[in-house]
Amino acid sequence: MAVTAAQVKELRERTGAGMMECKKALEATAGDMARAIEELRKSGRAKADKKASRVAAEGVVLLKTTSDGRHAIMVEINSETDFVARDENFLAFADAVAKTALQANVKDVAALGGLPLLDHANTTIDEARQALIAKVGENIHIRRVANLQSTIATIGTYSHGGRIGVLVELDSDHPALAKDIAMHIAASQPLVVAQDDVPVDVIAKEKEIYRAQAETSGKPEAILEKMVAGKIKKFMDEISLLGQPFVKDPDTLVSALLNKHHVKVVRFVRFAVGEGIEKETENFVEAVMAQVHGS
């Protein structure tokens, strides 16, 4: 059976594979579109597996909320390059994953892969991810998911260009304030809500460092203790949300702003694309030499 140009075009549009790959797949399956897609997915999966070890440190952070605003999901999905992170196929996949996570009330990223991708019948999220890897030629990784729900309050959300996302839960319903606090968290990067939330071992380590720094000054012990105490207080204020100056009014601490509205922050989550991922840096001399020896 002769394969038509229209069939090749349709298969290419549906799979994103190359023209010759589509033609060969159709010829091998006697023009059966479904089987041709399956064959290309199989070959695409093989290609995808080779890319799975490559570092994916670019990408996008997406947020989705229910209509009442009391349930919000945030996901980080990574690609290897910013170019692919802006690709419409990647963004469509990421959007569908976030919607699926919200609808399925996913709390653990490990539970995502086997779920049917929303609006993609008979395709799981992991199958769609593998197909996308084959299409864009880069490793794609669903890194993490955050899930906040409240029975009494709107979840505050803030997204900065798809690169930073924040979810914050207050103990009473103040949507505008929740939004402002989420924006503040995005900008000021607190690690905990209050100083009491800072782990004891973290404080001990900082004290050790500040003590070593202070001892080089040669000052008396009493002065050294005050120097260390001052640095610890500054450190605790900087990493705790309540101790930070509010980003929209630096003369007001976040704690004072919340007290004014008789509100407490229950919890928050902040994602930034690629944070904590060590990006690969290529040694160009080694790369050139490898190419020379390989030729």
Tab-separated table of C-alpha atoms in Angstrom:
chain	number	residue	atom	x	y	z
A	1	MET	CA	0.000	0.000	0.000
A	2	ALA	CA	1.377	3.383	-1.040
A	3	VAL	CA	1.708	5.954	1.711
A	4	THR	CA	0.254	9.356	0.861
A	5	ALA	CA	1.712	12.757	1.682
A	6	ALA	CA	-1.466	13.546	3.623
A	7	GLN	CA	-0.900	10.530	5.888
A	8	VAL	CA	2.700	11.539	6.520
A	9	LYS	CA	1.574	15.091	7.317
A	10	GLU	CA	-1.105	13.869	9.743
A	11	LEU	CA	1.287	11.508	11.513
A	12	ARG	CA	3.914	14.216	11.788
A	13	GLU	CA	1.390	16.649	13.285
A	14	ARG	CA	0.163	14.051	15.771
A	15	THR	CA	3.589	12.866	16.919
A	16	GLY	CA	6.065	15.639	16.139
A	17	ALA	CA	8.409	13.064	14.591
A	18	GLY	CA	10.478	13.762	11.468
A	19	MET	CA	9.008	13.385	7.989
A	20	MET	CA	11.125	10.371	6.999
A	21	GLU	CA	10.474	8.679	10.353
A	22	CYS	CA	6.733	9.101	9.796
A	23	LYS	CA	6.962	7.765	6.249
A	24	LYS	CA	8.922	4.689	7.357
A	25	ALA	CA	6.517	4.015	10.234
A	26	LEU	CA	3.514	4.173	7.907
A	27	GLU	CA	5.190	1.919	5.367
A	28	ALA	CA	6.093	-0.591	8.084
A	29	THR	CA	2.492	-0.698	9.315
A	30	ALA	CA	0.786	-0.685	5.891
A	31	GLY	CA	-0.646	2.760	6.489
A	32	ASP	CA	-2.245	1.914	9.841
A	33	MET	CA	-2.157	5.279	11.651
A	34	ALA	CA	-2.674	3.877	15.161
A	35	ARG	CA	0.067	1.274	14.752
A	36	ALA	CA	2.386	3.850	13.177
A	37	ILE	CA	1.899	6.118	16.195
A	38	GLU	CA	2.645	3.175	18.474
A	39	GLU	CA	5.840	2.375	16.543
A	40	LEU	CA	6.998	5.982	16.745
A	41	ARG	CA	6.220	6.109	20.454
A	42	LYS	CA	8.298	2.986	20.934
A	43	SER	CA	11.255	4.459	19.089
A	44	GLY	CA	10.667	7.777	20.810
A	45	ARG	CA	10.728	6.067	24.190
A	46	ALA	CA	14.087	4.502	23.342
A	47	LYS	CA	15.473	7.915	22.472
A	48	ALA	CA	13.947	9.379	25.596
A	49	ASP	CA	15.659	6.832	27.829
A	50	LYS	CA	19.068	7.994	26.585
A	51	LYS	CA	18.192	11.540	27.620
A	52	ALA	CA	16.933	10.629	31.085
A	53	SER	CA	20.317	11.091	32.785
A	54	ARG	CA	20.823	14.630	31.494
A	55	VAL	CA	20.346	17.492	33.950
A	56	ALA	CA	17.033	19.332	33.626
A	57	ALA	CA	17.406	22.615	35.514
A	58	GLU	CA	15.301	25.020	33.456
A	59	GLY	CA	11.535	24.831	33.183
A	60	VAL	CA	8.408	26.328	34.678
A	61	VAL	CA	6.478	26.619	37.940
A	62	LEU	CA	2.697	26.554	37.470
A	63	LEU	CA	-0.132	27.191	39.926
A	64	LYS	CA	-3.762	26.091	39.696
A	65	THR	CA	-6.607	26.853	42.114
A	66	THR	CA	-10.189	25.728	42.529
A	67	SER	CA	-12.988	28.201	41.801
A	68	ASP	CA	-13.486	28.967	45.509
A	69	GLY	CA	-9.759	29.650	45.957
A	70	ARG	CA	-9.443	27.296	48.926
A	71	HIS	CA	-7.434	24.593	47.216
A	72	ALA	CA	-4.254	25.281	45.246
A	73	ILE	CA	-1.647	23.152	43.533
A	74	MET	CA	1.852	24.152	42.451
A	75	VAL	CA	4.116	22.043	40.238
A	76	GLU	CA	7.663	22.455	38.964
A	77	ILE	CA	8.440	20.806	35.642
A	78	ASN	CA	11.986	20.961	34.300
A	79	SER	CA	13.629	20.943	30.900
A	80	GLU	CA	17.316	21.163	30.027
A	81	THR	CA	17.194	24.562	28.307
A	82	ASP	CA	15.231	27.784	28.551
A	83	PHE	CA	14.447	27.413	24.834
A	84	VAL	CA	12.377	24.270	25.455
A	85	ALA	CA	10.891	25.793	28.632
A	86	ARG	CA	9.269	28.397	26.356
A	87	ASP	CA	8.152	25.844	23.746
A	88	GLU	CA	4.365	25.676	23.309
A	89	ASN	CA	4.366	21.866	23.481
A	90	PHE	CA	6.244	21.915	26.793
A	91	LEU	CA	3.981	24.620	28.230
A	92	ALA	CA	0.830	22.783	27.127
A	93	PHE	CA	2.088	19.606	28.801
A	94	ALA	CA	2.982	21.473	32.001
A	95	ASP	CA	-0.423	23.149	32.098
A	96	ALA	CA	-2.213	19.810	31.637
A	97	VAL	CA	-0.108	18.216	34.396
A	98	ALA	CA	-0.951	21.035	36.826
A	99	LYS	CA	-4.673	20.750	36.039
A	100	THR	CA	-4.535	16.981	36.479
A	101	ALA	CA	-2.741	17.346	39.825
A	102	LEU	CA	-5.415	19.744	41.077
A	103	GLN	CA	-8.312	17.593	39.906
A	104	ALA	CA	-6.769	14.423	41.384
A	105	ASN	CA	-5.744	16.204	44.614
A	106	VAL	CA	-2.179	14.928	44.246
A	107	LYS	CA	0.040	15.371	47.301
A	108	ASP	CA	3.087	13.389	46.177
A	109	VAL	CA	4.921	13.849	42.881
A	110	ALA	CA	5.476	10.075	42.689
A	111	ALA	CA	1.723	9.620	42.309
A	112	LEU	CA	1.527	11.786	39.184
A	113	GLY	CA	3.178	9.603	36.551
A	114	GLY	CA	0.519	6.915	36.365
A	115	LEU	CA	-2.469	9.278	36.276
A	116	PRO	CA	-4.381	9.832	33.015
A	117	LEU	CA	-3.404	13.249	31.639
A	118	LEU	CA	-6.419	15.554	31.660
A	119	ASP	CA	-8.053	15.898	28.207
A	120	HIS	CA	-5.696	13.254	26.761
A	121	ALA	CA	-7.718	10.040	26.648
A	122	ASN	CA	-5.862	6.806	27.359
A	123	THR	CA	-2.525	8.582	27.905
A	124	THR	CA	-0.837	8.695	31.288
A	125	ILE	CA	1.247	11.643	32.390
A	126	ASP	CA	4.432	9.595	32.125
A	127	GLU	CA	3.551	8.410	28.609
A	128	ALA	CA	2.911	12.006	27.573
A	129	ARG	CA	6.201	13.053	29.184
A	130	GLN	CA	8.119	10.380	27.263
A	131	ALA	CA	6.462	11.455	24.013
A	132	LEU	CA	7.400	15.076	24.734
A	133	ILE	CA	11.023	14.064	25.390
A	134	ALA	CA	11.136	12.398	21.977
A	135	LYS	CA	9.566	15.449	20.365
A	136	VAL	CA	11.712	18.224	21.862
A	137	GLY	CA	14.932	16.212	22.228
A	138	GLU	CA	15.511	17.070	25.892
A	139	ASN	CA	15.026	15.404	29.249
A	140	ILE	CA	11.755	16.502	30.864
A	141	HIS	CA	11.324	15.983	34.599
A	142	ILE	CA	8.328	16.564	36.876
A	143	ARG	CA	10.303	17.569	39.929
A	144	ARG	CA	7.878	18.406	42.729
A	145	VAL	CA	4.330	19.292	43.691
A	146	ALA	CA	2.827	21.325	46.545
A	147	ASN	CA	-0.787	21.006	47.654
A	148	LEU	CA	-2.455	23.441	50.081
A	149	GLN	CA	-6.104	23.269	51.155
A	150	SER	CA	-8.099	25.266	53.682
A	151	THR	CA	-11.671	24.942	54.908
A	152	ILE	CA	-11.868	28.581	56.003
A	153	ALA	CA	-9.533	30.723	53.916
A	154	THR	CA	-8.517	31.558	50.380
A	155	ILE	CA	-5.046	30.231	49.576
A	156	GLY	CA	-2.770	33.117	48.664
A	157	THR	CA	-0.917	32.539	45.398
A	158	TYR	CA	1.716	34.415	43.455
A	159	SER	CA	3.529	33.567	40.242
A	160	HIS	CA	6.454	35.530	38.874
A	161	GLY	CA	6.864	34.861	35.172
A	162	GLY	CA	6.506	31.120	35.587
A	163	ARG	CA	9.911	31.079	37.320
A	164	ILE	CA	8.843	31.535	40.949
A	165	GLY	CA	5.631	30.395	42.607
A	166	VAL	CA	4.248	30.730	46.120
A	167	LEU	CA	1.296	29.246	48.013
A	168	VAL	CA	0.406	30.595	51.458
A	169	GLU	CA	-2.327	29.627	53.919
A	170	LEU	CA	-3.688	32.055	56.519
A	171	ASP	CA	-5.836	31.138	59.522
A	172	SER	CA	-8.713	33.390	58.388
A	173	ASP	CA	-10.048	34.603	55.075
A	174	HIS	CA	-8.201	37.692	53.830
A	175	PRO	CA	-7.687	37.138	50.065
A	176	ALA	CA	-5.945	40.464	49.348
A	177	LEU	CA	-3.600	40.109	52.322
A	178	ALA	CA	-2.864	36.486	51.405
A	179	LYS	CA	-1.907	37.652	47.906
A	180	ASP	CA	0.388	40.347	49.323
A	181	ILE	CA	2.074	37.886	51.684
A	182	ALA	CA	2.595	35.441	48.804
A	183	MET	CA	4.214	38.205	46.742
A	184	HIS	CA	6.430	39.126	49.699
A	185	ILE	CA	7.558	35.509	50.095
A	186	ALA	CA	8.425	35.351	46.397
A	187	ALA	CA	10.622	38.447	46.712
A	188	SER	CA	12.151	38.012	50.181
A	189	GLN	CA	12.677	34.233	50.227
A	190	PRO	CA	12.003	33.395	53.884
A	191	LEU	CA	12.772	29.810	54.866
A	192	VAL	CA	10.359	29.483	57.809
A	193	VAL	CA	7.298	31.268	59.192
A	194	ALA	CA	8.700	32.102	62.648
A	195	GLN	CA	12.042	31.949	64.427
A	196	ASP	CA	10.786	29.014	66.501
A	197	ASP	CA	10.586	27.017	63.265
A	198	VAL	CA	14.337	27.236	62.624
A	199	PRO	CA	15.937	23.833	63.387
A	200	VAL	CA	18.193	23.786	66.466
A	201	ASP	CA	21.106	22.282	64.520
A	202	VAL	CA	20.966	25.143	61.996
A	203	ILE	CA	21.189	27.719	64.791
A	204	ALA	CA	24.063	25.829	66.433
A	205	LYS	CA	25.985	25.734	63.159
A	206	GLU	CA	25.535	29.466	62.592
A	207	LYS	CA	26.667	30.217	66.145
A	208	GLU	CA	29.786	28.165	65.557
A	209	ILE	CA	30.572	30.110	62.387
A	210	TYR	CA	29.880	33.519	63.948
A	211	ARG	CA	31.932	32.593	67.022
A	212	ALA	CA	34.931	31.708	64.853
A	213	GLN	CA	34.559	34.984	62.954
A	214	ALA	CA	34.266	37.035	66.145
A	215	GLU	CA	37.321	35.459	67.777
A	216	THR	CA	39.557	36.916	65.070
A	217	SER	CA	38.732	40.390	66.426
A	218	GLY	CA	40.659	39.744	69.660
A	219	LYS	CA	37.896	41.369	71.738
A	220	PRO	CA	37.017	40.299	75.330
A	221	GLU	CA	34.691	37.319	75.905
A	222	ALA	CA	31.735	39.477	76.965
A	223	ILE	CA	31.977	41.472	73.742
A	224	LEU	CA	32.329	38.304	71.674
A	225	GLU	CA	29.092	36.926	73.152
A	226	LYS	CA	27.240	40.126	72.244
A	227	MET	CA	28.657	40.068	68.704
A	228	VAL	CA	27.536	36.467	68.173
A	229	ALA	CA	24.095	37.141	69.676
A	230	GLY	CA	23.625	40.138	67.377
A	231	LYS	CA	24.542	38.149	64.285
A	232	ILE	CA	22.252	35.287	65.269
A	233	LYS	CA	19.333	37.699	65.727
A	234	LYS	CA	19.973	39.215	62.300
A	235	PHE	CA	20.207	35.751	60.728
A	236	MET	CA	16.935	34.629	62.348
A	237	ASP	CA	15.133	37.789	61.250
A	238	GLU	CA	16.349	37.385	57.681
A	239	ILE	CA	15.175	33.797	57.237
A	240	SER	CA	11.878	33.983	59.160
A	241	LEU	CA	8.845	35.509	57.457
A	242	LEU	CA	7.613	37.292	60.579
A	243	GLY	CA	10.941	39.043	61.146
A	244	GLN	CA	11.235	40.478	57.631
A	245	PRO	CA	10.334	44.040	56.577
A	246	PHE	CA	7.197	43.862	54.419
A	247	VAL	CA	8.237	44.249	50.785
A	248	LYS	CA	5.498	46.811	49.986
A	249	ASP	CA	6.216	48.856	53.138
A	250	PRO	CA	9.771	48.291	54.455
A	251	ASP	CA	9.031	50.311	57.606
A	252	THR	CA	6.558	47.629	58.702
A	253	LEU	CA	7.519	44.107	59.736
A	254	VAL	CA	5.421	41.262	58.357
A	255	SER	CA	4.568	40.314	61.952
A	256	ALA	CA	3.146	43.801	62.586
A	257	LEU	CA	1.137	43.688	59.356
A	258	LEU	CA	-0.400	40.349	60.315
A	259	ASN	CA	-1.134	41.515	63.872
A	260	LYS	CA	-2.922	44.555	62.485
A	261	HIS	CA	-5.321	42.246	60.643
A	262	HIS	CA	-5.462	39.661	63.485
A	263	VAL	CA	-4.177	37.000	61.104
A	264	LYS	CA	-1.571	34.236	61.363
A	265	VAL	CA	0.324	32.428	58.621
A	266	VAL	CA	-0.309	28.705	58.910
A	267	ARG	CA	2.232	27.625	56.285
A	268	PHE	CA	3.727	28.537	52.944
A	269	VAL	CA	5.555	26.892	50.055
A	270	ARG	CA	7.908	28.662	47.644
A	271	PHE	CA	9.270	27.113	44.443
A	272	ALA	CA	11.891	28.643	42.149
A	273	VAL	CA	12.783	26.919	38.897
A	274	GLY	CA	15.925	24.826	39.230
A	275	GLU	CA	16.780	25.842	42.806
A	276	GLY	CA	19.111	23.305	44.358
A	277	ILE	CA	19.861	21.609	41.043
A	278	GLU	CA	23.510	21.639	40.040
A	279	LYS	CA	23.688	22.569	36.377
A	280	GLU	CA	26.174	20.873	34.106
A	281	THR	CA	28.973	23.063	32.801
A	282	GLU	CA	30.687	21.875	29.681
A	283	ASN	CA	34.475	21.825	29.446
A	284	PHE	CA	34.881	23.017	25.871
A	285	VAL	CA	38.490	21.817	25.577
A	286	GLU	CA	37.464	18.308	26.619
A	287	ALA	CA	34.441	18.437	24.325
A	288	VAL	CA	36.566	19.402	21.319
A	289	MET	CA	39.203	16.771	22.099
A	290	ALA	CA	36.511	14.106	22.451
A	291	GLN	CA	35.184	15.099	19.048
A	292	VAL	CA	38.685	14.970	17.549
A	293	HIS	CA	39.375	11.509	18.964
A	294	GLY	CA	35.958	10.318	17.901
A	295	SER	CA	36.397	11.368	14.272
